[in-house]
Amino acid sequence: MKLSALQNNRRSNSFRGASLLDSSVDGSIKSPAAIFWLVLHGLCCLISLVLGFRFSRLVFFLLFSSSTTTPPINLFSTANSFTETLSLHTSPPPNLNLTPLIPQNGVVTSSGVVVGRHGILIRPWPHPNPNEVMKAHRIIERVQEEQRIQFGIKNPRTIIVVTPTYVRTFQTLHLTGVMHSLMLVPYDLVWILVEAGGKTNETASILGKSGLRSIIHIGFNQRMPSSWEERRKTENQMRLRALRVVRDQKLEGIVMFADDSNMHSMELFDEIQKLKYIGALSVGILVHSGNSDELSSVIVTQKKDEVVGAEDPSMPIQGPACNSSGQVVGWHTFNSLPYEGKSATYIDDKAPVLPSKLEWSGFVLNSRLLWKDAEDRPEWVKDLDAVDRNGEGFASPLFLLKDTSVVEPLGSCGRKVMLWWLRVEARADSKFPSGWIIDPPLEITIPAKRTPWPDAPPELPPDVKVVNVDEHVEKRPARTRSSRSKHRSKRKREAKLAADVSAKHSVEN
Amino acid sequence: MLYIWINIGSAGDVLEDDPVGRLKVFVYELPSKYNKKILQKDPRCLTHMFAAEIFMHRFLLSSPVRTLNPEEADWFYTPVYTTCDLTPNGLPLPFKSPRMMRSAIQLISSNWPYWNRTEGADHFFVVPHDFGACFHYQEEKAIERGILPLLQRATLVQTFGQRNHVCLKEGSITIPPYAPPQKMQAHLIPPDTPRSIFVYFRGLFYDVGNDPEGGYYARGARASVWENFKDNPLFDISTEHPTTYYEDMQRAVFCLCPLGWAPWSPRLVEGVIFGCIPVIIADDIVLPFADAIPWEEIGVFVAEKDVPKLDTILTSIPPEVILRKQRLLANPSMKQAMLFPQPAQPGDAFHQILNGLARKLPHDKSIYLKPGQKVLNWTAGPGGDLKPW
């Protein structure tokens, strides 16, 4: 190659002189042909770098291959497949169904499926479509519904929920909790609410947001007393009032007692479907006090039954105690001995509130037990009016039974706790806006400029009632003061609001 | 006289056919270097997805269809474990398998007259490897080799199935890959656990070791699934190996079963066992026991070119159709047909294979060759195959 270049040089550019010849003889500077190949090679390298594959291989393949019959399509396909691997969105190469086409590796099958490198198909907008996401969720819901029908409880019975309530500060808190739990129950529900002090619009407005279809709202003519002992008695009477409604209206289903301050888990409602006549559940007792390590429980015997076993002293559970064959032989109750003399008597007391020996909420009944004349009513159940002769109520549904051995333990024999008992109430004189709606809106008397933002000059507008604010701040000693003035002014504003609210809406506790 | 046979049967009936009494199988006694010794060298062969060849042998040895009198046998079985030469990672190497098979056939043709009588037309072999009797894991090489020439007339029981493919010949029986029944039973969850995953898949999308650029592995279909749906909340897809894999499948409505290097995969078996509707993305695939199981009604078939539209396709299936598919999947005979339990149970995959063999009976008279007639070419195939094993 070099020799011919030399000769060319001599022939065409004789006047160029000896310098070129000398250089070519020397060999230090390469001839134009060599430079040309070098430049071409460099160019190919650069193009390969840019495109990302061996460009020179493609060129040689095209120029020197004689076997392929459709070179243009081949070029398209190879280039196409290479660019596709760079994840650009393209349509599939049209070569998929051409049998004579041979991609890089040269193998075809006789079907439509071609062996070799294919493109990775990516659509132009590879992100979820919201309509399809919603459709998929509906499909999943339908599948789950079918699963429930197939594997869940067959022939679920209506659940009749009995709740005594009355209007007070914490009513919304408690009642909303129970209401939301009941809204999630997948079975038919009848909710009987007995309200002390008569039916009120307050309670009715809370219930109106539930969307539950069968709510029986009854008024009870007594006011709720302020001592816990009296309260329990009144609540018992209210529950019996509800049971009379069940009897009179011949409601069919499983009766459970949901006090409005209790917390229920969803598994509870599945578990009580297993009830036959009367069942007992374990209730977790949450007594809020400072001395939690004093909590313990003892087994209390009934007159005829015997004591079984010992008890783990740290379990505040009320419920059935079983023997090894799964029958109820005793009861766990809350040990109130450590709290002798220290428990709360009145609502306002800062002492722990204790449960009674056996709470109603730990029992579930078949509603047929209450009916006056049902054919399949077992003989061990007493009549409701016979037990509650003078209208004073009784402490637990066990009084309705002649023989307490028929009680069925639920929740794997009381080992699983699915509801919790808690009594939390506000102070007797606590006030709250009726319906928790602030109407008319409060006047903001402290303008925003009072807040000492870093760039705002601190100035006192003339219409600030500073004296009034200080008074209300002092009246609430329990509030902790923070050193930051931002918080202080905020708190002052809140105190002002509360003062206004209490002045404008005096609602009885 | 004309006998008219009216065959009324739904898929369930065919699955529950009992092969006992309908056929007789003679099992050749090969030296243990073809089966037992290989297994002793590597007991991993009992648990990988190609274990069907070993369990089929064990099943036949103690099955009522076995006969010790070869004169009355309808089918002849050669127990040679060609898929038990494993790499340290557990993948089978097929390089010695053709020689092993040749050696076994030479043995049976010289020690018994039954091979030469039909040149193998009433013999069957279990070849569960990637591309069946083509004995290679790479598709191009497998196609180049084609089915081993000596097996041209025999019936092949294999996991590979693709229409119009060299490695699937007419009359083969497609079987599911082996999945360990006890392990799957141990991971069952209560059936009322709500199915909350819409689409589930765990596995590779790109095989970085063998196909770094993509587009080769799975014909680009798995990569397409990843690129299109990696941020779609309905698709729970990743390359992880969770310990709750079986439990997750039971909480999913759809399970993707895309092709890999070969079109079949154990995910199909797992999907059927766990009640997850299989979404099969493999063009022209032939599924196991296709004549007995109505795959069109159980699973969803998506063409590889339609993968970018997979979410549209799956969400536009009416809920009634989905519930119907789940009901069909819940059929216990369907699940049983996919398993290789030990000991064998009625309706399982062993019995389905025997059913398939029984359906091919009686043998056509033309398979019996005249004495001295030779059809097979014993020297065909690559030179390396002709070396003794």
XYZ file of C-alpha atoms in Angstrom, chain A residues 52 82 85 87 92 96 105 107-123 125-129 132-133 135-140 142-144 146-148 150-152, chain B residues 139-140 143 162-165 191-196 198 206 211 213-216 219-220 223-224 227-229 231-234 283-284 304-305 308 311-312 314-315 317 319 322-323 326-327:
92
model
C -23.433 2.645 21.081
C -30.448 -1.633 18.611
C -32.607 -1.505 23.435
C -35.494 2.112 25.473
C -42.455 -3.499 16.906
C -41.402 -10.526 13.115
C -27.889 -15.018 15.056
C -32.008 -18.961 13.369
C -35.700 -19.047 12.619
C -38.462 -21.399 13.535
C -41.206 -22.079 11.101
C -43.883 -20.536 13.297
C -44.621 -16.893 13.751
C -42.319 -16.815 16.745
C -38.825 -15.751 15.797
C -35.796 -16.656 17.832
C -33.335 -13.911 18.425
C -33.202 -10.401 19.707
C -36.555 -8.698 19.969
C -37.403 -5.170 20.883
C -38.572 -4.200 24.319
C -41.994 -2.720 23.724
C -42.730 0.319 25.835
C -45.851 2.351 25.361
C -46.977 6.831 28.584
C -45.970 3.898 30.816
C -47.846 5.082 33.871
C -51.037 3.912 35.539
C -54.365 5.027 34.202
C -58.131 1.318 35.280
C -56.876 1.553 38.833
C -61.706 -0.745 37.891
C -59.076 -2.995 39.408
C -60.117 -1.965 42.910
C -63.697 -2.794 42.123
C -62.607 -6.187 40.862
C -60.668 -6.789 44.051
C -65.905 -8.175 44.226
C -63.386 -10.990 44.636
C -63.175 -10.344 48.379
C -67.088 -13.642 46.976
C -64.418 -14.952 49.332
C -66.463 -13.799 52.299
C -67.643 -18.737 50.288
C -65.376 -19.000 53.309
C -66.789 -16.599 55.842
C -32.858 -22.194 21.811
C -30.826 -21.754 18.637
C -33.231 -26.032 17.121
C -44.486 -24.697 21.690
C -46.515 -24.988 18.519
C -44.645 -25.490 15.244
C -41.370 -25.946 17.018
C -58.909 -19.328 52.314
C -60.844 -16.411 53.749
C -57.736 -14.220 53.739
C -58.849 -11.489 51.364
C -57.039 -11.308 48.025
C -55.679 -7.791 47.969
C -54.058 -7.391 41.822
C -33.311 -8.872 32.616
C -28.163 -11.015 27.909
C -28.583 -5.532 26.508
C -31.997 -7.096 26.905
C -34.304 -8.146 24.132
C -32.997 -11.682 23.989
C -37.975 -12.219 23.756
C -38.059 -8.909 25.560
C -38.314 -6.409 30.238
C -41.388 -4.880 28.684
C -40.557 -0.939 31.915
C -44.287 -0.447 31.518
C -45.517 -1.327 34.974
C -44.511 2.171 39.068
C -48.048 0.906 38.694
C -49.581 0.305 42.145
C -51.669 -2.582 40.845
C -46.725 -16.979 22.179
C -47.738 -20.383 20.824
C -46.215 -10.816 23.703
C -46.917 -7.794 21.535
C -47.767 -2.800 27.054
C -53.201 -3.362 32.589
C -56.006 -2.469 30.182
C -56.658 -7.310 32.877
C -58.908 -4.563 34.210
C -62.114 -8.582 32.206
C -65.789 -9.616 37.354
C -62.820 -13.635 36.993
C -65.017 -15.302 39.594
C -61.389 -18.741 40.327
C -64.131 -21.285 40.814
